[in-house]
Amino acid sequence: MKESVIQTYLINQVKLRGGVADKVVSKSRRAFVDVLANLNGVEWFIECKTPVGRLSELQRVFRDECKRIGRRHLVLRSREEIDAWLRTTTR
């Protein structure tokens, strides 16, 4: 499954649950996440990958920076992972 399909599914599922989610293209920072989402008042920085996709070095640096400053960062690789995350997030 292509990353774009995973991203579209994620955005649609967040919106179906009353959240806001947008595909992001950063002109000022390489390796920024694919999707910013706000669900139940909580902001998430989400990287979408295929099941075999790997984070680049810059993406790993961004992930670690997010965690260091308390941002919620996720890597989601499939519809099943998205569904599982949403089940735990929308309780």
Tab-separated table of C-alpha atoms in Angstrom:
chain	number	residue	atom	x	y	z
A	1	MET	CA	0.000	0.000	0.000
A	2	LYS	CA	1.330	3.444	-0.902
A	3	GLU	CA	2.041	6.082	1.741
A	4	SER	CA	-0.482	8.410	0.112
A	5	VAL	CA	-3.240	5.827	0.630
A	6	ILE	CA	-2.288	5.467	4.304
A	7	GLN	CA	-2.246	9.263	4.721
A	8	THR	CA	-5.658	9.696	3.107
A	9	TYR	CA	-7.156	6.947	5.273
A	10	LEU	CA	-5.667	8.509	8.418
A	11	ILE	CA	-6.977	11.993	7.602
A	12	ASN	CA	-10.452	10.693	6.782
A	13	GLN	CA	-10.672	8.559	9.932
A	14	VAL	CA	-9.603	11.422	12.205
A	15	LYS	CA	-12.195	13.700	10.597
A	16	LEU	CA	-14.915	11.043	10.971
A	17	ARG	CA	-14.242	11.119	14.708
A	18	GLY	CA	-14.629	14.891	14.909
A	19	GLY	CA	-10.938	15.717	14.776
A	20	VAL	CA	-8.886	17.831	12.416
A	21	ALA	CA	-6.103	16.386	10.277
A	22	ASP	CA	-4.114	17.873	7.429
A	23	LYS	CA	-1.384	16.723	5.076
A	24	VAL	CA	1.632	18.944	5.698
A	25	VAL	CA	4.287	20.104	3.285
A	26	SER	CA	6.946	22.168	5.025
A	27	LYS	CA	8.910	24.608	2.920
A	28	SER	CA	11.253	25.475	5.767
A	29	ARG	CA	12.108	22.097	7.279
A	30	ARG	CA	13.103	18.843	5.643
A	31	ALA	CA	11.815	15.629	7.197
A	32	PHE	CA	8.743	17.225	8.796
A	33	VAL	CA	5.877	14.828	9.504
A	34	ASP	CA	3.284	13.933	6.870
A	35	VAL	CA	0.153	14.727	8.893
A	36	LEU	CA	-0.726	17.043	11.754
A	37	ALA	CA	-3.817	15.898	13.620
A	38	ASN	CA	-5.815	17.199	16.546
A	39	LEU	CA	-8.127	14.703	18.142
A	40	ASN	CA	-9.980	15.311	21.407
A	41	GLY	CA	-7.910	18.464	21.928
A	42	VAL	CA	-4.603	16.635	21.620
A	43	GLU	CA	-2.141	17.465	18.835
A	44	TRP	CA	-0.305	14.629	17.073
A	45	PHE	CA	2.660	14.726	14.704
A	46	ILE	CA	2.258	11.688	12.462
A	47	GLU	CA	4.628	10.129	9.957
A	48	CYS	CA	3.071	7.643	7.546
A	49	LYS	CA	5.196	4.842	6.149
A	50	THR	CA	4.582	1.683	4.199
A	51	PRO	CA	5.003	-1.530	6.192
A	52	VAL	CA	8.598	-1.764	4.962
A	53	GLY	CA	9.341	1.979	4.915
A	54	ARG	CA	12.021	3.337	7.216
A	55	LEU	CA	12.515	6.719	8.806
A	56	SER	CA	15.359	8.732	7.317
A	57	GLU	CA	18.063	10.055	9.627
A	58	LEU	CA	16.452	13.519	9.574
A	59	GLN	CA	13.050	12.005	10.365
A	60	ARG	CA	14.567	10.186	13.344
A	61	VAL	CA	16.097	13.464	14.548
A	62	PHE	CA	12.697	15.176	14.251
A	63	ARG	CA	10.981	12.297	16.103
A	64	ASP	CA	13.514	12.499	18.915
A	65	GLU	CA	13.131	16.282	19.109
A	66	CYS	CA	9.356	15.918	19.367
A	67	LYS	CA	9.667	13.441	22.203
A	68	ARG	CA	12.252	15.589	23.995
A	69	ILE	CA	9.929	18.620	24.096
A	70	GLY	CA	6.764	16.650	24.856
A	71	ARG	CA	5.096	16.510	21.443
A	72	ARG	CA	3.131	13.390	20.567
A	73	HIS	CA	4.821	11.749	17.577
A	74	LEU	CA	3.678	8.563	15.841
A	75	VAL	CA	4.732	6.435	12.915
A	76	LEU	CA	1.754	4.619	11.391
A	77	ARG	CA	2.231	1.966	8.690
A	78	SER	CA	-1.183	0.547	7.829
A	79	ARG	CA	-4.934	0.935	8.145
A	80	GLU	CA	-4.830	-1.606	10.960
A	81	GLU	CA	-2.294	0.479	12.926
A	82	ILE	CA	-4.404	3.597	12.361
A	83	ASP	CA	-7.539	1.799	13.577
A	84	ALA	CA	-5.722	0.490	16.659
A	85	TRP	CA	-4.356	3.959	17.492
A	86	LEU	CA	-7.802	5.514	17.072
A	87	ARG	CA	-9.380	2.914	19.379
A	88	THR	CA	-6.985	3.908	22.172
A	89	THR	CA	-7.198	7.640	21.436
A	90	THR	CA	-10.967	8.090	21.168
A	91	ARG	CA	-12.094	6.303	24.320
